[in-house]
GROMACS .gro file of C-alpha atoms in nm:
model
  203
    1MET     CA    1  -4.717  14.267   1.889
    2ALA     CA    2  -4.796  14.558   2.088
    3ASP     CA    3  -5.018  14.613   2.385
    4THR     CA    4  -5.375  14.701   2.500
    5PRO     CA    5  -5.746  14.739   2.415
    6THR     CA    6  -6.007  14.964   2.570
    7ASP     CA    7  -6.301  14.927   2.330
    8PRO     CA    8  -6.526  14.621   2.381
    9PRO     CA    9  -6.385  14.356   2.145
   10ALA     CA   10  -6.580  14.106   1.938
   11ALA     CA   11  -6.357  13.834   2.081
   12PRO     CA   12  -6.137  13.803   2.391
   13ALA     CA   13  -5.860  14.063   2.373
   14PRO     CA   14  -5.545  14.149   2.566
   15GLN     CA   15  -5.547  14.328   2.894
   16ASP     CA   16  -5.387  14.671   2.906
   17PRO     CA   17  -5.009  14.652   2.949
   18SER     CA   18  -4.956  15.023   2.888
   19GLU     CA   19  -5.036  15.306   3.124
   20PRO     CA   20  -5.380  15.346   3.283
   21ALA     CA   21  -5.444  15.534   3.609
   22SER     CA   22  -5.138  15.491   3.828
   23PRO     CA   23  -5.173  15.260   4.132
   24PRO     CA   24  -4.959  15.306   4.441
   25GLY     CA   25  -4.610  15.161   4.421
   26SER     CA   26  -4.261  15.218   4.284
   27PRO     CA   27  -4.226  15.425   3.962
   28ALA     CA   28  -4.085  15.258   3.652
   29GLY     CA   29  -3.755  15.439   3.706
   30GLU     CA   30  -3.689  15.226   4.013
   31LEU     CA   31  -3.723  14.906   3.811
   32THR     CA   32  -3.401  14.762   3.669
   33LEU     CA   33  -3.362  14.738   3.292
   34ARG     CA   34  -3.169  14.433   3.170
   35PRO     CA   35  -3.112  14.251   2.839
   36LEU     CA   36  -3.331  13.945   2.792
   37GLY     CA   37  -3.152  13.636   2.923
   38PHE     CA   38  -3.211  13.261   2.942
   39GLU     CA   39  -3.321  13.300   3.301
   40HIS     CA   40  -3.608  13.531   3.194
   41LEU     CA   41  -3.763  13.315   2.921
   42ALA     CA   42  -4.027  13.134   3.127
   43ALA     CA   43  -4.140  13.452   3.303
   44VAL     CA   44  -4.156  13.650   2.976
   45LEU     CA   45  -4.364  13.383   2.804
   46ASP     CA   46  -4.594  13.352   3.105
   47LEU     CA   47  -4.643  13.730   3.126
   48GLY     CA   48  -4.713  13.760   2.754
   49HIS     CA   49  -4.975  13.487   2.770
   50ARG     CA   50  -5.139  13.645   3.075
   51VAL     CA   51  -5.156  13.994   2.925
   52TYR     CA   52  -5.267  13.886   2.575
   53ASP     CA   53  -5.521  13.642   2.442
   54THR     CA   54  -5.263  13.450   2.241
   55GLU     CA   55  -5.534  13.234   2.082
   56ALA     CA   56  -5.654  13.540   1.888
   57MET     CA   57  -5.502  13.687   1.574
   58PRO     CA   58  -5.240  13.824   1.539
   59TYR     CA   59  -5.090  13.693   1.864
   60THR     CA   60  -5.074  13.327   1.762
   61GLY     CA   61  -4.704  13.321   1.679
   62TRP     CA   62  -4.553  13.324   2.025
   63SER     CA   63  -4.395  13.017   2.177
   64LEU     CA   64  -4.091  12.939   2.389
   65SER     CA   65  -3.881  12.882   2.077
   66ALA     CA   66  -4.004  13.211   1.921
   67VAL     CA   67  -3.900  13.409   2.229
   68ALA     CA   68  -3.576  13.215   2.282
   69GLY     CA   69  -3.475  13.278   1.921
   70HIS     CA   70  -3.412  13.641   2.011
   71LEU     CA   71  -3.123  13.538   2.234
   72ASP     CA   72  -2.916  13.467   1.922
   73ALA     CA   73  -2.975  13.816   1.780
   74PRO     CA   74  -2.654  14.023   1.754
   75ASP     CA   75  -2.826  14.347   1.856
   76PRO     CA   76  -2.964  14.360   2.215
   77ALA     CA   77  -3.305  14.520   2.158
   78CYS     CA   78  -3.486  14.262   2.374
   79LEU     CA   79  -3.518  14.384   2.730
   80VAL     CA   80  -3.682  14.307   3.062
   81LEU     CA   81  -3.778  14.535   3.350
   82LEU     CA   82  -3.703  14.369   3.682
   83ASP     CA   83  -3.832  14.426   4.033
   84GLY     CA   84  -3.568  14.224   4.210
   85ASP     CA   85  -3.591  13.888   4.035
   86ARG     CA   86  -3.950  13.943   3.917
   87VAL     CA   87  -4.010  14.030   3.551
   88ALA     CA   88  -4.234  14.338   3.559
   89GLY     CA   89  -4.232  14.391   3.183
   90PHE     CA   90  -4.053  14.308   2.861
   91VAL     CA   91  -4.006  14.420   2.503
   92LEU     CA   92  -3.882  14.217   2.207
   93GLY     CA   93  -3.723  14.405   1.917
   94SER     CA   94  -3.518  14.304   1.617
   95LEU     CA   95  -3.312  14.481   1.355
   96SER     CA   96  -3.489  14.369   1.043
   97PHE     CA   97  -3.847  14.399   0.927
   98GLU     CA   98  -3.904  14.148   0.646
   99GLN     CA   99  -3.707  14.264   0.341
  100ARG     CA  100  -3.596  14.593   0.503
  101ALA     CA  101  -3.270  14.531   0.687
  102ASP     CA  102  -3.253  14.899   0.788
  103TRP     CA  103  -3.591  14.895   0.965
  104GLY     CA  104  -3.623  14.788   1.325
  105TYR     CA  105  -3.925  14.590   1.440
  106LEU     CA  106  -4.082  14.625   1.785
  107GLU     CA  107  -4.243  14.283   1.799
  108TRP     CA  108  -4.397  14.227   2.141
  109ILE     CA  109  -4.431  14.428   2.460
  110ALA     CA  110  -4.612  14.364   2.786
  111VAL     CA  111  -4.618  14.499   3.141
  112ASP     CA  112  -4.743  14.304   3.441
  113PRO     CA  113  -5.079  14.451   3.557
  114ASP     CA  114  -4.924  14.510   3.901
  115TYR     CA  115  -4.679  14.758   3.742
  116GLN     CA  116  -4.902  14.935   3.492
  117GLY     CA  117  -4.958  15.307   3.523
  118ARG     CA  118  -4.598  15.389   3.619
  119GLY     CA  119  -4.445  15.464   3.280
  120ALA     CA  120  -4.303  15.114   3.238
  121ALA     CA  121  -4.441  15.054   2.887
  122SER     CA  122  -4.311  15.386   2.753
  123ARG     CA  123  -3.971  15.323   2.911
  124LEU     CA  124  -3.949  14.988   2.732
  125VAL     CA  125  -4.058  15.139   2.399
  126ARG     CA  126  -3.805  15.423   2.421
  127GLU     CA  127  -3.515  15.199   2.520
  128CYS     CA  128  -3.593  14.941   2.252
  129CYS     CA  129  -3.608  15.214   1.984
  130ALA     CA  130  -3.285  15.371   2.109
  131ARG     CA  131  -3.100  15.040   2.087
  132LEU     CA  132  -3.237  14.967   1.741
  133ALA     CA  133  -3.121  15.313   1.629
  134GLU     CA  134  -2.772  15.243   1.767
  135ALA     CA  135  -2.772  14.918   1.569
  136GLY     CA  136  -2.844  15.105   1.246
  137ALA     CA  137  -3.222  15.116   1.211
  138VAL     CA  138  -3.354  15.423   1.028
  139CYS     CA  139  -3.706  15.370   1.163
  140VAL     CA  140  -3.897  15.126   1.384
  141VAL     CA  141  -4.216  14.948   1.278
  142THR     CA  142  -4.475  14.783   1.499
  143ASP     CA  143  -4.819  14.636   1.436
  144VAL     CA  144  -5.121  14.677   1.663
  145GLU     CA  145  -5.444  14.477   1.648
  146ARG     CA  146  -5.721  14.721   1.548
  147ARG     CA  147  -5.928  14.671   1.867
  148ASN     CA  148  -5.619  14.736   2.077
  149THR     CA  149  -5.677  15.111   2.108
  150ALA     CA  150  -5.476  15.163   2.427
  151SER     CA  151  -5.170  15.009   2.265
  152ALA     CA  152  -5.215  15.231   1.962
  153GLU     CA  153  -5.225  15.532   2.192
  154LEU     CA  154  -4.908  15.413   2.368
  155MET     CA  155  -4.730  15.404   2.033
  156ARG     CA  156  -4.855  15.750   1.934
  157ARG     CA  157  -4.731  15.892   2.264
  158ASN     CA  158  -4.389  15.755   2.182
  159GLY     CA  159  -4.352  15.900   1.834
  160PHE     CA  160  -4.512  15.631   1.616
  161ALA     CA  161  -4.758  15.729   1.341
  162GLU     CA  162  -4.996  15.512   1.138
  163GLU     CA  163  -4.856  15.449   0.791
  164ALA     CA  164  -5.061  15.151   0.670
  165SER     CA  165  -5.388  14.975   0.744
  166VAL     CA  166  -5.393  14.600   0.681
  167SER     CA  167  -5.688  14.362   0.716
  168LEU     CA  168  -5.615  13.996   0.781
  169PHE     CA  169  -5.860  13.784   0.581
  170VAL     CA  170  -5.904  13.431   0.719
  171ARG     CA  171  -6.073  13.136   0.545
  172PRO     CA  172  -6.108  12.834   0.776
  173LEU     CA  173  -6.041  12.508   0.592
  174THR     CA  174  -6.177  12.272   0.856
  175ASP     CA  175  -6.528  12.197   0.977
  176ALA     CA  176  -6.657  12.392   1.273
  177SER     CA  177  -6.636  12.071   1.475
  178GLY     CA  178  -6.273  12.012   1.380
  179ALA     CA  179  -5.986  12.083   1.612
  180GLY     CA  180  -5.813  12.414   1.569
  181THR     CA  181  -6.079  12.571   1.345
  182GLY     CA  182  -5.989  12.924   1.245
  183ARG     CA  183  -5.654  12.908   1.421
  184ALA     CA  184  -5.308  12.900   1.274
  185ARG     CA  185  -5.091  12.592   1.282
  186GLY     CA  186  -4.722  12.636   1.329
  187GLY     CA  187  -4.776  12.964   1.511
  188SER     CA  188  -4.582  13.221   1.313
  189GLY     CA  189  -4.757  13.200   0.974
  190PRO     CA  190  -5.039  13.452   1.018
  191ARG     CA  191  -4.816  13.697   1.202
  192ARG     CA  192  -4.550  13.699   0.931
  193HIS     CA  193  -4.816  13.730   0.660
  194LEU     CA  194  -4.960  14.032   0.835
  195THR     CA  195  -4.627  14.210   0.875
  196ARG     CA  196  -4.516  14.127   0.521
  197ALA     CA  197  -4.831  14.287   0.382
  198ALA     CA  198  -4.768  14.595   0.596
  199ALA     CA  199  -4.412  14.622   0.467
  200GLU     CA  200  -4.529  14.613   0.104
  201ARG     CA  201  -4.780  14.890   0.166
  202VAL     CA  202  -4.548  15.118   0.364
  203ARG     CA  203  -4.266  15.122   0.105
   0.00000   0.00000   0.00000
């Protein structure tokens, strides 16, 4: 899901899409907030893959179909921040977290490095949570990869608190020389396993 490491990782990790030292430029308030639309899909997927190492757990579940599937959701908690026609950031949220239909789920968030440091990530988090609340969510859940300390801090700044700690245990079933060793096939499996385990522990 969420967004940004500062500690040296053991493997390639996402860049920081939250809020480091502010560069010159327009503040986030001058960016336009819009619901995710068909016309944004390619730019959202490209931005997510630039900001995150999507070959690493737990970011393996994202594909064009995974992002596009949110367009059918009845509750508009998937948003983009636009600078003209350019997607400066996005957040994907949904109104159900595994078996809990009254929990919202902040699934994925990223801000273009050119727009970081201007409050864009917090604006996206707040707006996504507000829309999930309007749709009936009693709380919002997100998951952050443990090396992603900047993203964890972003969530704490915006009212999230740690309620569960889950370790993802992986047993490769192919030889080291085989294609796709240690990586998930079908994309969404490891991600859903991780969030399901978190849901069981938080109840």
